[in-house]
Amino acid sequence: MKELNKIEQLLYGLNYEVKLYLFGPGDCDTSLEKVLHKLISEDCISSGIVTSSSAEARNEIMDMVLYEGNTGSGPIDLESKKSEIASLIERVFNHIHFDSSEMIIKFNFYEGHPSSPVFWDFAFDIHSQGKRWIFVGSSSD
C-alpha cells in the first residue's frame, strides 16, 4: 500500500528505519501458521498468540509507529509529521475495516519475521468482513 510506504519515508531518521507490511487478504478458515506460510514465508513460526481488541491493537500500533527514539536514533522531526502519519494509518485501518473487525489476534514471530526488529515490532492477524489481514511493523537501526 502506498500509505505504508509514505509512513516509512516520514519516519526515516538517524540510525532508524521503519518497515510496515500488510499481507492479505488471506483465508479466515485456515490456521495462523498456514496463512503466514502462504502470505509471508514457509519459515514463519508464531508465538505469544493472544486475542486483542481493536482499541488495544490501535493503541499499540500508534504507540510504536509514533515512537520518538532518542538523540542517537529515531525519526527526524517527528512532531511535525504526527498528524500526517496518523491520517495515513487511518487510511490503512479503513481499507481493512479494522474498527469493525470480528477478531484481532496479536502474535510474535518466533521465526521468519519479514524484517529485523531492533527498537519495536508488532504483528496482528485481523479478521474483517470475511477477509484476513496480517499487519506487521518494526523498526531497526
GROMACS .gro file of C-alpha atoms in nm:
model
  141
    1MET     CA    1   0.000   0.000   0.000
    2LYS     CA    2   0.128   0.342  -0.089
    3GLU     CA    3   0.024   0.474   0.255
    4LEU     CA    4   0.262   0.233   0.426
    5ASN     CA    5   0.549   0.340   0.201
    6LYS     CA    6   0.477   0.705   0.278
    7ILE     CA    7   0.474   0.638   0.654
    8GLU     CA    8   0.810   0.460   0.625
    9GLN     CA    9   0.953   0.763   0.444
   10LEU     CA   10   0.813   1.006   0.702
   11LEU     CA   11   0.962   0.803   0.989
   12TYR     CA   12   1.311   0.769   0.845
   13GLY     CA   13   1.575   0.903   1.081
   14LEU     CA   14   1.917   0.883   1.235
   15ASN     CA   15   2.007   0.515   1.273
   16TYR     CA   16   1.636   0.444   1.244
   17GLU     CA   17   1.422   0.279   0.980
   18VAL     CA   18   1.060   0.161   0.993
   19LYS     CA   19   0.915  -0.126   0.790
   20LEU     CA   20   0.539  -0.177   0.762
   21TYR     CA   21   0.372  -0.468   0.586
   22LEU     CA   22   0.011  -0.554   0.511
   23PHE     CA   23  -0.027  -0.910   0.386
   24GLY     CA   24  -0.356  -1.039   0.252
   25PRO     CA   25  -0.629  -1.089   0.215
   26GLY     CA   26  -0.598  -1.445   0.338
   27ASP     CA   27  -0.835  -1.728   0.421
   28CYS     CA   28  -1.018  -1.685   0.754
   29ASP     CA   29  -1.074  -2.059   0.788
   30THR     CA   30  -0.704  -2.152   0.786
   31SER     CA   31  -0.466  -2.168   1.084
   32LEU     CA   32  -0.242  -1.872   1.152
   33GLU     CA   33   0.068  -2.079   1.071
   34LYS     CA   34  -0.067  -2.180   0.729
   35VAL     CA   35  -0.163  -1.821   0.649
   36LEU     CA   36   0.183  -1.698   0.749
   37HIS     CA   37   0.344  -1.967   0.533
   38LYS     CA   38   0.130  -1.870   0.235
   39LEU     CA   39   0.146  -1.491   0.268
   40ILE     CA   40   0.492  -1.433   0.414
   41SER     CA   41   0.731  -1.728   0.423
   42GLU     CA   42   0.745  -2.103   0.483
   43ASP     CA   43   0.995  -2.020   0.761
   44CYS     CA   44   0.736  -1.841   0.977
   45ILE     CA   45   0.663  -1.978   1.323
   46SER     CA   46   0.438  -1.774   1.550
   47SER     CA   47   0.445  -1.746   1.929
   48GLY     CA   48   0.279  -1.543   2.204
   49ILE     CA   49  -0.065  -1.561   2.043
   50VAL     CA   50  -0.331  -1.360   2.232
   51THR     CA   51  -0.664  -1.204   2.142
   52SER     CA   52  -0.682  -0.828   2.128
   53SER     CA   53  -0.950  -0.567   2.084
   54SER     CA   54  -0.936  -0.312   1.804
   55ALA     CA   55  -0.881  -0.037   2.065
   56GLU     CA   56  -0.588  -0.221   2.227
   57ALA     CA   57  -0.432  -0.304   1.889
   58ARG     CA   58  -0.481   0.052   1.762
   59ASN     CA   59  -0.313   0.197   2.074
   60GLU     CA   60  -0.020  -0.042   2.049
   61ILE     CA   61   0.032   0.024   1.679
   62MET     CA   62   0.014   0.402   1.720
   63ASP     CA   63   0.247   0.398   2.025
   64MET     CA   64   0.508   0.209   1.826
   65VAL     CA   65   0.472   0.397   1.499
   66LEU     CA   66   0.498   0.729   1.684
   67TYR     CA   67   0.799   0.616   1.890
   68GLU     CA   68   1.021   0.923   1.936
   69GLY     CA   69   1.350   0.743   1.980
   70ASN     CA   70   1.644   0.921   2.140
   71THR     CA   71   1.925   1.155   2.033
   72GLY     CA   72   2.120   0.871   1.867
   73SER     CA   73   1.832   0.708   1.685
   74GLY     CA   74   1.476   0.792   1.594
   75PRO     CA   75   1.264   0.964   1.333
   76ILE     CA   76   1.369   1.311   1.222
   77ASP     CA   77   1.130   1.592   1.323
   78LEU     CA   78   0.852   1.352   1.425
   79GLU     CA   79   0.639   1.618   1.596
   80SER     CA   80   0.569   1.799   1.269
   81LYS     CA   81   0.471   1.473   1.094
   82LYS     CA   82   0.243   1.312   1.356
   83SER     CA   83  -0.089   1.425   1.210
   84GLU     CA   84   0.004   1.313   0.857
   85ILE     CA   85   0.123   0.976   0.987
   86ALA     CA   86  -0.199   0.930   1.189
   87SER     CA   87  -0.406   1.014   0.881
   88LEU     CA   88  -0.215   0.761   0.668
   89ILE     CA   89  -0.253   0.486   0.930
   90GLU     CA   90  -0.624   0.565   0.947
   91ARG     CA   91  -0.650   0.503   0.570
   92VAL     CA   92  -0.487   0.163   0.619
   93PHE     CA   93  -0.729   0.084   0.903
   94ASN     CA   94  -1.024   0.188   0.687
   95HIS     CA   95  -0.902  -0.024   0.396
   96ILE     CA   96  -0.907  -0.339   0.608
   97HIS     CA   97  -1.215  -0.239   0.814
   98PHE     CA   98  -1.002  -0.253   1.127
   99ASP     CA   99  -1.252  -0.097   1.369
  100SER     CA  100  -1.532  -0.334   1.268
  101SER     CA  101  -1.315  -0.646   1.268
  102GLU     CA  102  -1.463  -0.964   1.408
  103MET     CA  103  -1.134  -1.079   1.558
  104ILE     CA  104  -0.784  -0.945   1.613
  105ILE     CA  105  -0.501  -1.171   1.724
  106LYS     CA  106  -0.170  -1.031   1.844
  107PHE     CA  107   0.131  -1.257   1.789
  108ASN     CA  108   0.508  -1.263   1.771
  109PHE     CA  109   0.737  -1.420   1.517
  110TYR     CA  110   0.942  -1.696   1.676
  111GLU     CA  111   1.099  -1.749   1.332
  112GLY     CA  112   1.060  -1.589   0.991
  113HIS     CA  113   0.999  -1.224   1.078
  114PRO     CA  114   0.984  -1.030   0.748
  115SER     CA  115   1.218  -0.765   0.890
  116SER     CA  116   1.488  -0.724   1.157
  117PRO     CA  117   1.327  -0.553   1.459
  118VAL     CA  118   1.551  -0.361   1.698
  119PHE     CA  119   1.351  -0.091   1.879
  120TRP     CA  120   0.995  -0.224   1.845
  121ASP     CA  121   0.773  -0.457   1.643
  122PHE     CA  122   0.412  -0.565   1.621
  123ALA     CA  123   0.217  -0.834   1.437
  124PHE     CA  124  -0.161  -0.862   1.420
  125ASP     CA  125  -0.389  -1.113   1.250
  126ILE     CA  126  -0.703  -0.915   1.162
  127HIS     CA  127  -1.030  -1.082   1.055
  128SER     CA  128  -1.273  -0.842   0.895
  129GLN     CA  129  -1.565  -0.880   0.653
  130GLY     CA  130  -1.470  -1.235   0.559
  131LYS     CA  131  -1.107  -1.141   0.490
  132ARG     CA  132  -0.789  -1.187   0.686
  133TRP     CA  133  -0.504  -0.940   0.700
  134ILE     CA  134  -0.163  -0.974   0.862
  135PHE     CA  135  -0.034  -0.630   0.966
  136VAL     CA  136   0.333  -0.624   1.068
  137GLY     CA  137   0.557  -0.337   1.165
  138SER     CA  138   0.906  -0.296   1.305
  139SER     CA  139   1.190  -0.050   1.343
  140SER     CA  140   1.560  -0.110   1.319
  141ASP     CA  141   1.884   0.081   1.309
   0.00000   0.00000   0.00000
